[in-house]
Structure formats: structure tokens, C-alpha cells
Short mmCIF file of C-alpha atoms in Angstrom, two decimals:
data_model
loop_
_atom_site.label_atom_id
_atom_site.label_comp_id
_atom_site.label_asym_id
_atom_site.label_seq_id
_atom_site.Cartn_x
_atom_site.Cartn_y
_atom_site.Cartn_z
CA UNK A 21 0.00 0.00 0.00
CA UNK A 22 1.35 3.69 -0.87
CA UNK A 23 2.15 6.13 1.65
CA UNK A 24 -0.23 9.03 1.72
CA UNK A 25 0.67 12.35 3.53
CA UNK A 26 -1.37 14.77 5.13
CA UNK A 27 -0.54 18.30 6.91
CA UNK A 28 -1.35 18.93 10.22
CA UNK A 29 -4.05 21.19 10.81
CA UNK A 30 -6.24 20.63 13.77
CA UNK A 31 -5.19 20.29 17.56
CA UNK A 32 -6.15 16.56 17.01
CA UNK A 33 -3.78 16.22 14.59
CA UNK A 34 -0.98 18.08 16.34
CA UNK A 35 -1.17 15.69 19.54
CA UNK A 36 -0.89 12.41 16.73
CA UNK A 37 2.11 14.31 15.57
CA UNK A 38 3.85 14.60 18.77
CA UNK A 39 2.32 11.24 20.40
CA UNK A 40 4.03 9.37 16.88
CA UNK A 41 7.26 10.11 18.30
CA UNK A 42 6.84 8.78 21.34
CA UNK A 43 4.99 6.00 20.38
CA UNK A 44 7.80 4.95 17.67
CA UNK A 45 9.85 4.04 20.50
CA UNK A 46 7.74 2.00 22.68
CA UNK A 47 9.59 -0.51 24.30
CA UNK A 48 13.13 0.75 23.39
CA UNK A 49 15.21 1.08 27.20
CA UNK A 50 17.43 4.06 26.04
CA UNK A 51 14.80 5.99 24.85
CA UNK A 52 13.52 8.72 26.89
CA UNK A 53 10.85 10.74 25.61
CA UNK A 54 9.87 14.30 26.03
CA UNK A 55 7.46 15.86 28.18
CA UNK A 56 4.17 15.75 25.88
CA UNK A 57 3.15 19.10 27.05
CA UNK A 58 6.46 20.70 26.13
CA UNK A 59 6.61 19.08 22.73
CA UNK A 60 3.09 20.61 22.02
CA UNK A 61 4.05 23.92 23.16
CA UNK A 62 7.03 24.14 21.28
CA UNK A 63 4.80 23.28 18.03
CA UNK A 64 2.04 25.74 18.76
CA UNK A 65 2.26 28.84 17.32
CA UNK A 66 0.52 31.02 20.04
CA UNK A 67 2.74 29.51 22.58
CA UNK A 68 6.55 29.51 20.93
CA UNK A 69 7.74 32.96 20.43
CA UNK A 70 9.88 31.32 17.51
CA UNK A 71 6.89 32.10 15.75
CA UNK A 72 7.53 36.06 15.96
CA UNK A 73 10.06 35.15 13.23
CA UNK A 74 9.36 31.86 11.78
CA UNK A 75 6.58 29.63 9.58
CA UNK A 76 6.34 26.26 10.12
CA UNK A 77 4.16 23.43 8.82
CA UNK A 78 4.05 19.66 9.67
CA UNK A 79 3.19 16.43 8.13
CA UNK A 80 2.46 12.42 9.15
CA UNK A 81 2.62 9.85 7.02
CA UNK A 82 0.03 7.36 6.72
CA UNK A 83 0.27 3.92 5.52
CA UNK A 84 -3.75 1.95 5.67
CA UNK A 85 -4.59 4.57 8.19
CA UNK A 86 -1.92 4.23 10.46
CA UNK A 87 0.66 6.61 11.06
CA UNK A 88 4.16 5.35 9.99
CA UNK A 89 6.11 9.15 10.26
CA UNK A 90 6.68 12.33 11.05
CA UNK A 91 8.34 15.68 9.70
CA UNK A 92 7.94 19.59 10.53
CA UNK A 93 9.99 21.83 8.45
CA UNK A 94 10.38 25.22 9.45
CA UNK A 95 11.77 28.98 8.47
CA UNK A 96 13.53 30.96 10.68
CA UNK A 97 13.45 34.36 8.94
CA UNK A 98 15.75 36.15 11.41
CA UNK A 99 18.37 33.84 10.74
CA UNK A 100 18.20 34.09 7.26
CA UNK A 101 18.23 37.45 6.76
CA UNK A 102 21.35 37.25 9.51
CA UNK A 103 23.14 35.03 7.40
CA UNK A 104 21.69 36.21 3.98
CA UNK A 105 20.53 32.86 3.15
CA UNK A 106 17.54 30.81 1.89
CA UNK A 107 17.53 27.79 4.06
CA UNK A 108 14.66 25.94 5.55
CA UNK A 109 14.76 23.24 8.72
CA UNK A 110 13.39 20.08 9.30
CA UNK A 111 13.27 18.28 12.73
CA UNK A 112 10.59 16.52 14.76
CA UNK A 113 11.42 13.84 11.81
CA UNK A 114 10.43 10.05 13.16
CA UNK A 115 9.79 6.89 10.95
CA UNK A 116 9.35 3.28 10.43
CA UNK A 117 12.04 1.67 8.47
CA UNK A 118 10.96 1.79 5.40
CA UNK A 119 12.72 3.82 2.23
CA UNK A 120 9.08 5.00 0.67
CA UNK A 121 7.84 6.97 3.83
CA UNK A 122 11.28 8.55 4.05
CA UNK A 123 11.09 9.92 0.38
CA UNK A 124 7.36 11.25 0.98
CA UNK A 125 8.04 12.97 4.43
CA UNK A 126 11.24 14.48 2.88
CA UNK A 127 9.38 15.48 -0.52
CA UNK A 128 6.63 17.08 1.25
CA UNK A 129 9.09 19.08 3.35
CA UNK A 130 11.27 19.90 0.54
CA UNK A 131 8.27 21.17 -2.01
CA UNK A 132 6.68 23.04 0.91
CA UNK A 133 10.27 24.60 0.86
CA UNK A 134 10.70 25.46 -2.36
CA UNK A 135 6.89 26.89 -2.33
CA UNK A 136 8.11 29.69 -0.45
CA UNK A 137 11.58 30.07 -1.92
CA UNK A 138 14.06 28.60 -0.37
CA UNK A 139 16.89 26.92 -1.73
CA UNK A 140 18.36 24.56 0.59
CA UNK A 141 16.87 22.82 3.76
CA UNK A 142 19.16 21.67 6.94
CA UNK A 143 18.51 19.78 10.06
CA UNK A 144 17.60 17.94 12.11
CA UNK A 145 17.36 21.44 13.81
CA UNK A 146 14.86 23.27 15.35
CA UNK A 147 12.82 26.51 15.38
CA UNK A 148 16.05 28.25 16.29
CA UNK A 149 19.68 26.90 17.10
CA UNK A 150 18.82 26.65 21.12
CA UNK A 151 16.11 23.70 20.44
CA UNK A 152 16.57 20.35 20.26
CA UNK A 153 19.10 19.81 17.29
CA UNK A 154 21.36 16.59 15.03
CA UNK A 155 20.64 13.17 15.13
CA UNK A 156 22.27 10.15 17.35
CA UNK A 157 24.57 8.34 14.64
CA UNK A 158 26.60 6.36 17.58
CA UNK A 159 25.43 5.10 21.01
CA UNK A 160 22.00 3.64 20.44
CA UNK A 161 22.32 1.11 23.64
CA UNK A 162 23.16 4.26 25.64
CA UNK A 163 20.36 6.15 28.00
CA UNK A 164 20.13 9.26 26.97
CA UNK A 165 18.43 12.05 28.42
CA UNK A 166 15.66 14.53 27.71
CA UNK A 167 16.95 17.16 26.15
CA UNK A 168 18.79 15.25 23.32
CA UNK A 169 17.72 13.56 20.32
CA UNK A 170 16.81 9.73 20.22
CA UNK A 171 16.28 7.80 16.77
CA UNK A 172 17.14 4.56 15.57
CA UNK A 173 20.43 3.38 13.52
CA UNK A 174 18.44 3.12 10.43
#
């Protein structure tokens, strides 16, 4: 079955989107997840003062109705005036193994992008460079902690 991919839009939604990756994870010893009510602040535009400066939009992946990933991709406009750049973010990025929901998350991010004209797009990073930023490429049967990044080696 194809993977589908739908924009978040509703506070419904929003709460799949951050429940997803925590969820992904279930089971997993070294993973520590985020406080839940944190995670949906940080994402909610009348709560995150990111948003003074920034656009952001963010999308699940659905496989037969269930939920298989996650992306946001984001524009911090102070930055890239700073740095005289045209660069968007992604983070909040979670997913089954599977190559064909990697390619749609990363497509949707990338033409929502280029939509608003920007020519490159980093991350993992966040709203700004003091959230939650990289990946963990190296200690995957480690405990981390709350305020990094957890994902698995694939």
C-alpha cells in the first residue's frame, strides 16, 4: 500500500504528531521521551515565540490509516536574513524503516520549501539553534536524556 501524507491542521492532529514520536519508540530502554506538554508547546504557534520570526508546517505519514512518520519543516526568517541565506529546517522527523515513507516525508518538506523560496533545507534542527538539534549516529544502547535527540540506527 502507498504512503499518503497529510498536513497537520487541527489540535487533534498536532497531539498524533507529537504522540508518533513517542509511540515509535515503545519498548526501546534508552529511549527517553519528552514531556508531551512541552513538545506541544514548542509546536504551537501562540505559545513559541519562535513564531515572531518563523513559519512552520508539519506532516504524518500514513500507511492503511496508520501513522508510519513524522516531519515539521520550518523557516527561521531572522536567521536568514542574519546570514543572507535561503535555508529551511526540518526536525521533529520520526519513521518506520521503510525507504518510501522517508522519500514522501522528505518530498513534502522539501516542495513546501521550495513553495516559499528557499533553496536549501538543513537539520535535524529546530525553530532556532537553542532547540533540540542533530541526530544520534553512535550510542544507540546508551540512555540518553531529555533534552537530546533519540532515533534509531536506520
Amino acid at each position: 500500500m502507498s504512503v499518503t501524507i497529510s498536513k497537520i491542521n487541527d489540535k487533534e492532529s498536532l497531539r498524533k504528531f507529537v504522540h508518533f514520536g513517542i509511540d515509535l519508540y515503545e519498548g526501546n530502554e534508552y529511549y527517553v521521551p519528552p514531556l508531551i506538554y512541552d513538545e506541544l508547546a514548542t509546536l504551537n504557534r501562540a505559545k513559541n515565540p519562535a513564531f515572531d520570526h518563523c513559519e512552520a508546517t508539519y506532516f504524518l505519514a500514513y500507511r492503511d490509516n496508520e501513522i508510519v512518520g513524522r516531519i515539521a519543516v520550518m523557516i527561521n526568517y531572522k536567521a536568514n536574513e542574519r546570514w543572507n541565506h535561503k535555508q529551511a529546517r526540518f526536525g521533529f522527523v520520526d519513521f518506520i524503516d521503510d525507504v518510501e515513507v522517508v522519500d514522501a516525508l522528505f518530498g513534502a518538506a522539501e516542495s513546501w520549501a521550495r513553495f516559499r523560496g528557499m533553496e536549501k533545507i538543513l537539520g535535524p534542527m529546530g525553530f532556532t539553534d537553542l532547540d533540540h538539534e542533530g541526530m544520534l549516529v553512535e550510542g544507540f544502547d546508551q540512555m540518553g536524556t531529555m533534552a537530546t535527540i533519540y532515533n534509531y540506527p536506520y
